[in-house]
Short mmCIF file of C-alpha atoms in Angstrom, two decimals:
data_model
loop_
_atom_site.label_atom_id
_atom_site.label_comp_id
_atom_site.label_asym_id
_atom_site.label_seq_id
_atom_site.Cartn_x
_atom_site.Cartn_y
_atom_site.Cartn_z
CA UNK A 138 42.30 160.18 164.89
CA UNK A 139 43.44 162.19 167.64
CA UNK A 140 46.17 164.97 166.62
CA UNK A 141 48.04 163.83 169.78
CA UNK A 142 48.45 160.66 170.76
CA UNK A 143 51.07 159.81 173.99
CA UNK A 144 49.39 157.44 176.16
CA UNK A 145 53.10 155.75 177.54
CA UNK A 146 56.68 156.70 177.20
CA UNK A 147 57.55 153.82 175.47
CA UNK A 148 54.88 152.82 172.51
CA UNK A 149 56.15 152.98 168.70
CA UNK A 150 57.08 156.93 168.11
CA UNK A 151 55.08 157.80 165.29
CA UNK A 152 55.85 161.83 165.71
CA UNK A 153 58.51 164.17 166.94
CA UNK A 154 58.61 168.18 167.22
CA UNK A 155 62.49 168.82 167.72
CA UNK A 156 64.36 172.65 167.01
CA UNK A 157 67.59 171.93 165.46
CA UNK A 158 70.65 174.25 167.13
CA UNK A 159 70.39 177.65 165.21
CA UNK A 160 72.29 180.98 165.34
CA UNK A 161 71.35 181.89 169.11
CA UNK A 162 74.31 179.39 170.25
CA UNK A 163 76.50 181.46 168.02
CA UNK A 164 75.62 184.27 170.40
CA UNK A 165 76.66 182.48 173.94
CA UNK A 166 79.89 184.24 175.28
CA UNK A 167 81.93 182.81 178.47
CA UNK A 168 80.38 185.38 180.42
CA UNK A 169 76.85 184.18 179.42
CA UNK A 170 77.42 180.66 180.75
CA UNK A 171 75.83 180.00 183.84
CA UNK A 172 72.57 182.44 182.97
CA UNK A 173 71.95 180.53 179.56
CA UNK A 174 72.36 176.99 181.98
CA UNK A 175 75.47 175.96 179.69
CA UNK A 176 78.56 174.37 181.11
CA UNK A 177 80.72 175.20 178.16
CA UNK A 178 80.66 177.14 174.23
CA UNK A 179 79.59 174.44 171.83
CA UNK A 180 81.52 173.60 168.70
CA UNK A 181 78.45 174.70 166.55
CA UNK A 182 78.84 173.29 163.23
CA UNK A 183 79.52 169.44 164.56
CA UNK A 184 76.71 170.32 167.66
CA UNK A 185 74.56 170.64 164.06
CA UNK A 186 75.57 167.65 162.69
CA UNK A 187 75.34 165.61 165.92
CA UNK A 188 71.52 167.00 166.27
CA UNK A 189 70.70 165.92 161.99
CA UNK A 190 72.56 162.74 163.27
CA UNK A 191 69.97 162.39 165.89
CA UNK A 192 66.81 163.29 163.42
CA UNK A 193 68.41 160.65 160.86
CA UNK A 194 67.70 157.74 163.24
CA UNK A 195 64.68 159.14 164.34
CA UNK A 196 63.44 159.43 160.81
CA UNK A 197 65.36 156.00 159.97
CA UNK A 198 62.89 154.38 162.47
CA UNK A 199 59.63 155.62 161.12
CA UNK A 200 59.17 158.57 162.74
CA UNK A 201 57.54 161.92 161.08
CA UNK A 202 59.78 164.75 162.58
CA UNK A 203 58.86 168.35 162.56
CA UNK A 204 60.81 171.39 163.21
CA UNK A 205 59.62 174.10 165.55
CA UNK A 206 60.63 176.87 163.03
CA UNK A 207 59.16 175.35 159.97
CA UNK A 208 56.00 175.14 162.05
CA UNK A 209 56.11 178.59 163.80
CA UNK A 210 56.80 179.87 159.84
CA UNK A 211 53.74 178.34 158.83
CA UNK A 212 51.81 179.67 161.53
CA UNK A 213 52.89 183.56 160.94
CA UNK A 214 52.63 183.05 157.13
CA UNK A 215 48.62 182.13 157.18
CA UNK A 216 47.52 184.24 160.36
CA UNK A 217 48.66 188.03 160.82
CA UNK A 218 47.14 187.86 164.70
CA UNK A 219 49.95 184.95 165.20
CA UNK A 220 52.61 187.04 164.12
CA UNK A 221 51.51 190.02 165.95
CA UNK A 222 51.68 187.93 169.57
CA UNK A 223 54.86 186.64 168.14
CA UNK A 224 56.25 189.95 168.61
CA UNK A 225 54.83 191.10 171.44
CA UNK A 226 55.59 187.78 173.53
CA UNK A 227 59.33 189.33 172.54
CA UNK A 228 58.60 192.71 173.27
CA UNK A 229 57.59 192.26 176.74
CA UNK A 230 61.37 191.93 177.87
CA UNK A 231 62.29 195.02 176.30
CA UNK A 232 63.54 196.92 179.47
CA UNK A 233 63.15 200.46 177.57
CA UNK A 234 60.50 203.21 177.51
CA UNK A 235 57.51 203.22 174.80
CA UNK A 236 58.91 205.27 172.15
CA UNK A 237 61.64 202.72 172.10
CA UNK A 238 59.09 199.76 172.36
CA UNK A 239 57.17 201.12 169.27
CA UNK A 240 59.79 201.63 167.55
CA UNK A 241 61.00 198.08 167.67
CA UNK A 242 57.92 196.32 167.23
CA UNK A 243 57.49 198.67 163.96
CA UNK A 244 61.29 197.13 162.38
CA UNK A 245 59.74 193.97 163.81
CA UNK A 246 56.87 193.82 161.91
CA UNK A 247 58.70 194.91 159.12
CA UNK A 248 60.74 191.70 158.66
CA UNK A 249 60.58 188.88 156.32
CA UNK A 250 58.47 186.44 158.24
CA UNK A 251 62.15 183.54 158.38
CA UNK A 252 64.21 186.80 159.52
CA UNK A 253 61.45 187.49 162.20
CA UNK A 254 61.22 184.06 163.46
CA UNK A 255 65.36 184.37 163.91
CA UNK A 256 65.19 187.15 165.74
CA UNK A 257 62.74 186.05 168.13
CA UNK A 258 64.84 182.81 168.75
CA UNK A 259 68.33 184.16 168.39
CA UNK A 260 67.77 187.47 170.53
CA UNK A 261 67.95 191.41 168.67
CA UNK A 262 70.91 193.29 169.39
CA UNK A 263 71.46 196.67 168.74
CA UNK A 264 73.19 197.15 165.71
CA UNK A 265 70.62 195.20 164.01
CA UNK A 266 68.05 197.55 164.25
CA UNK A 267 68.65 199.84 161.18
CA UNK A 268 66.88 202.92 163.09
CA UNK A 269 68.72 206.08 164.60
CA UNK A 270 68.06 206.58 168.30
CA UNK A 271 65.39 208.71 169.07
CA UNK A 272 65.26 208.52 173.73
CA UNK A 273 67.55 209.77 175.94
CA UNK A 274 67.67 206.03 177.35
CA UNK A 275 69.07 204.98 174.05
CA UNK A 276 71.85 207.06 174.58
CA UNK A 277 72.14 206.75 178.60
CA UNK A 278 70.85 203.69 179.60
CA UNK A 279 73.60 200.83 180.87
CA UNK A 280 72.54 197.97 178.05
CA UNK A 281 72.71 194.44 177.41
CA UNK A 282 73.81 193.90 173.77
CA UNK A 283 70.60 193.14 173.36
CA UNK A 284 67.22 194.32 173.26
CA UNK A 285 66.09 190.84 173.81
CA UNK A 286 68.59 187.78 174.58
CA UNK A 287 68.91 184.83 172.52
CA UNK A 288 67.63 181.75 173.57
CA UNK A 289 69.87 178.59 173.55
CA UNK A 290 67.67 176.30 175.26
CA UNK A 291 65.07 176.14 172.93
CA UNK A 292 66.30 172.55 171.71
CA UNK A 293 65.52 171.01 174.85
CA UNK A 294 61.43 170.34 173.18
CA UNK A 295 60.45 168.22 175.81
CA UNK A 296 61.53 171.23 179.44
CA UNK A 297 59.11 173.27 177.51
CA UNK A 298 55.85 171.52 176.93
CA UNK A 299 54.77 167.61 177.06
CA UNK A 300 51.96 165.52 175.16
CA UNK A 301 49.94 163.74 177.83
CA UNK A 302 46.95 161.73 176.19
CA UNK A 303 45.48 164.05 173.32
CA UNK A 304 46.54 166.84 175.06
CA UNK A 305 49.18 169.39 176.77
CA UNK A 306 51.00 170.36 179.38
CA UNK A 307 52.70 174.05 178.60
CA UNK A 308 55.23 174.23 180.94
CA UNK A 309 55.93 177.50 183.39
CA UNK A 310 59.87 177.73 183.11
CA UNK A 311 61.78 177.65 186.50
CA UNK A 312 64.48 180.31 184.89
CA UNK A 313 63.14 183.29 183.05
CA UNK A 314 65.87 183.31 180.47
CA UNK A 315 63.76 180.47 178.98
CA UNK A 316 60.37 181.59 179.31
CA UNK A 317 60.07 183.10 175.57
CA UNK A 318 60.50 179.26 174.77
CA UNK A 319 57.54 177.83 176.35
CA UNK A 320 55.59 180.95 174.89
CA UNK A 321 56.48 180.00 171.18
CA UNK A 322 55.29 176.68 172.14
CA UNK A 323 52.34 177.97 172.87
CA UNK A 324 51.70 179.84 169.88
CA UNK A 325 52.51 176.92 167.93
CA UNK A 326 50.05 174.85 170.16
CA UNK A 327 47.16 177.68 170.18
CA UNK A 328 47.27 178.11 165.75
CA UNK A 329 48.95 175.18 163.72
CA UNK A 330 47.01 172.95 162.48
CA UNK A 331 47.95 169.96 163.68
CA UNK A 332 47.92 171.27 167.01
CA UNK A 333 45.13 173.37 167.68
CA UNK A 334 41.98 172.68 169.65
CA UNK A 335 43.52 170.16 171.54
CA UNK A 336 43.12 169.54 175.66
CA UNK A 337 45.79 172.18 177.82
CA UNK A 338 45.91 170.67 180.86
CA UNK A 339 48.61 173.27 182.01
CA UNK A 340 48.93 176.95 180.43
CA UNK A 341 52.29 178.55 180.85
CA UNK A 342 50.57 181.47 180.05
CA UNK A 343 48.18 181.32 183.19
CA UNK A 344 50.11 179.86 185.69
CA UNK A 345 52.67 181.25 187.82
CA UNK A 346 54.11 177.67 189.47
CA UNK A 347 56.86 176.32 187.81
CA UNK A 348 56.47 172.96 185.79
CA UNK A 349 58.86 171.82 183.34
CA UNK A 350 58.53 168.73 180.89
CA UNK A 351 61.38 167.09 181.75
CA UNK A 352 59.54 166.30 185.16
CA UNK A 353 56.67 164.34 183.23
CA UNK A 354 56.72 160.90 182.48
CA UNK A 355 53.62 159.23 181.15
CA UNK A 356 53.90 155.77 182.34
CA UNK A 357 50.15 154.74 180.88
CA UNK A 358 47.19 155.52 179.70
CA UNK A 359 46.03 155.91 183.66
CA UNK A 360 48.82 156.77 185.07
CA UNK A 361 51.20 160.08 184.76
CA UNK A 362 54.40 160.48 186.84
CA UNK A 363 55.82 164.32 187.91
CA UNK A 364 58.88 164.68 189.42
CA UNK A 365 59.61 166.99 192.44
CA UNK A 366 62.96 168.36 191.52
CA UNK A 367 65.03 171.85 191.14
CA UNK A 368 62.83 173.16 188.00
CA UNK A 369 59.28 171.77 189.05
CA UNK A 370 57.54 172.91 192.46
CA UNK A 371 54.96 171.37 194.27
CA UNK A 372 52.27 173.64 193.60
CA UNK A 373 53.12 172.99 189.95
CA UNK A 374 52.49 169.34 190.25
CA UNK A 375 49.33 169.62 192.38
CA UNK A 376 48.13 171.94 189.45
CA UNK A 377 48.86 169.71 186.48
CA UNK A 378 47.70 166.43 189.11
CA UNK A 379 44.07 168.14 189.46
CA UNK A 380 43.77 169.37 185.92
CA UNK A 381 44.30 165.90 184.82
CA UNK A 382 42.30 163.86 187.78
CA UNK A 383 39.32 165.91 187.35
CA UNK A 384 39.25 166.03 183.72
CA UNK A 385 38.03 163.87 181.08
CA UNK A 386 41.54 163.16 180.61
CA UNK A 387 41.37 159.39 181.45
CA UNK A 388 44.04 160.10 184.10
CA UNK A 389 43.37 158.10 187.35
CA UNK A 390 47.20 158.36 189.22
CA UNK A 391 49.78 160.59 189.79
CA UNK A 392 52.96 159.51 191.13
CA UNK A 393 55.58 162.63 192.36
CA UNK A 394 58.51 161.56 192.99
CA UNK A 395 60.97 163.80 194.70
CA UNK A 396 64.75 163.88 193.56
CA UNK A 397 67.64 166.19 195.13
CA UNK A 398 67.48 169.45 193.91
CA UNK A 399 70.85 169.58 192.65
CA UNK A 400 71.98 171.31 188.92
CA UNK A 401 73.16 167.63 188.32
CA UNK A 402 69.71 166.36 188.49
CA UNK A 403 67.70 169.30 187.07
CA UNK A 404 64.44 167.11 185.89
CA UNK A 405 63.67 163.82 186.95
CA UNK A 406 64.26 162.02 183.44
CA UNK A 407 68.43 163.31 183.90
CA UNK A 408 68.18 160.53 186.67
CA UNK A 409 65.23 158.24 185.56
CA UNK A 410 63.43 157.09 182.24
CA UNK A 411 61.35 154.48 181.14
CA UNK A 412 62.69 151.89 178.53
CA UNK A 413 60.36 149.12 178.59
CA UNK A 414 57.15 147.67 179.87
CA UNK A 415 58.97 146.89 183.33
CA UNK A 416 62.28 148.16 182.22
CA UNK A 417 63.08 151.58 183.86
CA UNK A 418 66.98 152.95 183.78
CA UNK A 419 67.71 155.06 186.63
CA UNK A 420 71.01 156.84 188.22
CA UNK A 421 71.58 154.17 191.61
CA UNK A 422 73.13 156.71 193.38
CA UNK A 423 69.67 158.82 194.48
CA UNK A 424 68.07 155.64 195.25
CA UNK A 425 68.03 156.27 198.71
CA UNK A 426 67.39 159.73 198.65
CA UNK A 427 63.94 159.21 196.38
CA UNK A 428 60.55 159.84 198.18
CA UNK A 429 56.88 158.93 196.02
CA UNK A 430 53.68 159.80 196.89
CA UNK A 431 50.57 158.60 194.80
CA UNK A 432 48.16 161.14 194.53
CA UNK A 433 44.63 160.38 192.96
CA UNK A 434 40.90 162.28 192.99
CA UNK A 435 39.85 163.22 196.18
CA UNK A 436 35.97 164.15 194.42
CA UNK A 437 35.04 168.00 194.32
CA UNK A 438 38.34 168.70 192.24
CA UNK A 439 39.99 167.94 195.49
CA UNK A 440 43.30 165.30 196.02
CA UNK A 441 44.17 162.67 197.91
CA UNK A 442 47.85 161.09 198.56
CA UNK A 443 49.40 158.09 199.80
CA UNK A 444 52.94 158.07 200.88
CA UNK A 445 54.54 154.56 198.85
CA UNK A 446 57.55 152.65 200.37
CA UNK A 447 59.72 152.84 197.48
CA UNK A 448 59.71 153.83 193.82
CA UNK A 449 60.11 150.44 192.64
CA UNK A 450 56.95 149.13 194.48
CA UNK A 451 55.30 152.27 193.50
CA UNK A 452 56.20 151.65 189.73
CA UNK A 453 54.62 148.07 189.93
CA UNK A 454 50.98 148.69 191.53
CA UNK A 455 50.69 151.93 189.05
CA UNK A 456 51.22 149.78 185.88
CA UNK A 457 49.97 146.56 187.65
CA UNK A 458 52.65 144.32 187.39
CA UNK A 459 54.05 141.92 189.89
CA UNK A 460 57.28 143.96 189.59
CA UNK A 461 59.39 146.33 187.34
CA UNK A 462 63.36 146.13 186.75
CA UNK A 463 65.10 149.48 187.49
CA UNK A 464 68.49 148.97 185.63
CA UNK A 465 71.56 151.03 187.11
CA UNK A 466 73.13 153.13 184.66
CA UNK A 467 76.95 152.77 185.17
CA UNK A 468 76.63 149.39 187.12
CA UNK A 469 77.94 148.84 190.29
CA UNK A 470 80.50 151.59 189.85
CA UNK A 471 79.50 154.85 191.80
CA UNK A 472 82.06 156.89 190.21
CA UNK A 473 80.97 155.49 186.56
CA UNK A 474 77.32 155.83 187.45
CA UNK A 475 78.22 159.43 188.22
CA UNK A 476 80.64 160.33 185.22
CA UNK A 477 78.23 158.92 182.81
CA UNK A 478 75.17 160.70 184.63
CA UNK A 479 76.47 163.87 183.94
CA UNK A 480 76.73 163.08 180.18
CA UNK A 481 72.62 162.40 180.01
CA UNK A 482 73.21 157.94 180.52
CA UNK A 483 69.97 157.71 182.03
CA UNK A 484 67.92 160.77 179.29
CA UNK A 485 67.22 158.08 177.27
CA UNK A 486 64.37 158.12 174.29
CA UNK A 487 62.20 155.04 173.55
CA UNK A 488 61.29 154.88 170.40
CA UNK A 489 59.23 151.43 170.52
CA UNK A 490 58.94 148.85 173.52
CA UNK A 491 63.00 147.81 174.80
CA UNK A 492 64.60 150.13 171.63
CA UNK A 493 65.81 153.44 172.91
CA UNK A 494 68.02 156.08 171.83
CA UNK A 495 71.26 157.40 173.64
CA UNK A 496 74.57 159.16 173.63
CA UNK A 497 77.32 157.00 172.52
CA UNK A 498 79.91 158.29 174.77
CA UNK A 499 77.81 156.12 177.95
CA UNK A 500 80.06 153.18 176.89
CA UNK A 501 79.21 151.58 180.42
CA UNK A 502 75.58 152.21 180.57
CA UNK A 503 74.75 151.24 176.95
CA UNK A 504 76.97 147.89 177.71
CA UNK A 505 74.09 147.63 180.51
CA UNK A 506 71.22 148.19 179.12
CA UNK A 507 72.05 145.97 176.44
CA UNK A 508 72.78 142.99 178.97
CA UNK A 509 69.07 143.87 180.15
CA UNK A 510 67.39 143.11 176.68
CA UNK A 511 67.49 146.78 175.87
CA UNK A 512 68.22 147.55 172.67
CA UNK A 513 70.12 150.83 172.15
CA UNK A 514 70.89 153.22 169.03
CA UNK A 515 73.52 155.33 170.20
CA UNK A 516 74.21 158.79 168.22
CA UNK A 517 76.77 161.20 169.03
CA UNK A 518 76.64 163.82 171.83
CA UNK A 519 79.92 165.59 172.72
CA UNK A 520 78.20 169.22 171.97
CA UNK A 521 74.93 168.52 172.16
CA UNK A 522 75.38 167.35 175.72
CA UNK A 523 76.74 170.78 177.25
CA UNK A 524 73.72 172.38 177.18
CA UNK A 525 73.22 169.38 179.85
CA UNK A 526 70.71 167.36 177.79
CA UNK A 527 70.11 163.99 176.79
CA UNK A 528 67.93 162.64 173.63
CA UNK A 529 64.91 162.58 175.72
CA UNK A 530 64.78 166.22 176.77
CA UNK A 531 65.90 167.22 173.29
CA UNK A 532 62.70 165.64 172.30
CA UNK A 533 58.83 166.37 172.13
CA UNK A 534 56.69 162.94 171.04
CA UNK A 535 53.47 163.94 169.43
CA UNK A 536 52.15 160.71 168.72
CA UNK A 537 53.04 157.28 169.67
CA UNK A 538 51.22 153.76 168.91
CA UNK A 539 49.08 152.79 172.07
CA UNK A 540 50.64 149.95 173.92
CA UNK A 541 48.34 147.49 176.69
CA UNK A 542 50.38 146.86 179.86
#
């Protein structure tokens, strides 16, 4: 058996990698806002209890969840190479000279391996280094609290790396305060066990292009679909598109689909996700601003593309159906649809064929889908949503039960 397995968004979830909300949200300040891509401070201890909420279904439903930091502990524990690249991947935003460098990777190394991995996550300041100064710069220098930030993101799994087949896409952040996540991603990827070995069909590591998970929807075992938006550029979808067309991937079609770039729509799955086998849910009010283009193997590791009239006709031909349903979230209501938007109604997760997960605050939109055969398990969002997030991006599938179209 494969040790990935995600050949649709929509088969029986099997497998989840999640990160539940640690001590680097305790860090965000109002001043730290728009660089950390929150709209507002959480109220930590229920934002933990909302995201154990979450796992609870997940876990209720048959699905084997696993938690970045229990697998990035296991890593460092049985490899002493991992947990030197654990540090350094940290090190390399130190903005001080090499005595100073040293000297932190040193107090670094040092650490108990659960206090290391909490550092990495949650940012080192400067009181926590027990050290006296030793540079002029540590003196002089103008300073961030920190020597590294923390990184608040990191419970969005799916911006920073998506399953595709029985392998992976590492994803090149857009914003570099969230590059460090897609790096411990990698790490994970490159030494656990029940990771490593397997196909990369994009490495964040080599690749300058930005490509983010929450642009990748696999909509079959043939077909993958990559959204143009304000995270993911072209040249990152042409990369990923030719890695996986002239592979042995089993890839045959790539639909991009372009979205505005707008901070409301940041990723394509805040505006569009699949729910069923011809069931997608989607934000009406960029309907007519959507453009799809079907790109496929050119031969020579070269690419064709074919411009497509609409997304919906697009949808069908790719999963060859006679048609699909594309269900409004927030009805015929613009102002609803655009309210409930904002609050992640259309980041669903599906965690078998028509059964998905969602926010519980999308009164409207969960009314909807439900009138569309859809069945929905709603969990509570209020703080997990202002890191502007639904239950799909906080989520990485690893393995899902194959599903014929």
């Amino acid at each position: 058996m494969d040790k990935l397995s995600i050949n649709s968004e929509i088969g029986k979830l099997k497998k989840i990698l999640l990160h539940r909300p640690g001590f680097e949200l305790d860090r965000i300040t109002p001043d730290d806002l728009k660089e950390v891509l929150f709209d507002d401070i959480p109220w930590m201890s229920r934002m933990r209890k909302e995201h154990d909420g979450f796992a609870k279904v997940l876990k209720e439903t048959g699905t084997e969840v696993l938690y970045v930091t229990d697998c990035l502990l296991e890593v460092i524990n049985n490899n002493a190479e991992a947990k030197k690249e654990l540090v350094e991947l940290a090190l390399e935003e130190v903005q001080y000279d090499s005595i100073t460098i040293n000297g932190l990777r040193e107090f670094l190394l040092s650490l108990d391996n659960k206090e290391l991995i909490r550092c990495i996550i949650a940012g080192l300041s400067e009181s926590e280094v027990k050290s006296s100064r030793v540079t002029l710069s540590d003196y002089m220098q103008d300073k961030y609290p920190y020597y590294f930030k923390p990184i608040p993101n990191l419970y969005f799994m799916r911006d920073v790396g998506v399953v595709i087949k029985n392998g992976v896409a590492l994803s090149r952040m857009k914003t570099p305060i969230r590059r460090r996540e897609s790096l411990i991603v990698r790490l994970i990827y490159k030494y656990h066990p029940d990771f490593s070995g397997v196909p990369v069909y994009f490495d964040n590591k080599q690749e300058k292009m930005s490509l983010e998970g929450g642009d990748v929807l696999i909509l079959s075992k043939e077909c993958v679909l990559i959204g143009f938006s304000e995270r993911t550029s072209l040249e990152g979808i042409d990369k990923l598109a030719s890695n996986l067309l002239n592979s042995n991937s089993g890839v045959k079609k790539v639909l991009a689909v372009k979205i505005p770039h707008e901070r409301a729509f940041m990723h394509l799955d805040t505006v569009f996700t699949m729910v069923d086998c011809d069931k997608f849910v989607i934000f009406p009010n960029i309907l007519n601003d959507i453009e799809v283009i079907t790109i496929t193997s050119g031969g020579k590791s070269s690419l064709r593309y074919e411009a497509e009239e609409n997304l919906k006709t697009a949808l069908a031909k790719a999963l060859n159906l006679p048609s699909v349903k594309l269900i409004k979230s927030g009805g015929s209501s613009s102002v609803i649809s655009a309210r409930e938007q904002w609050n992640d109604s259309t980041n669903t997760l599906a965690i078998s064929p028509g059964v998905v997960i969602t926010y519980n605050r999308n009164e409207i939109s969960n009314e909807i889908l439900d009138r569309n055969g859809i069945k929905v398990l709603s969990i509570e969002g209020s703080e997990l949503v202002r890191g502007r997030g639904g239950p799909r991006c906080m989520s990485m599938p690893l393995v899902r039960e194959d599903i014929d179209f």
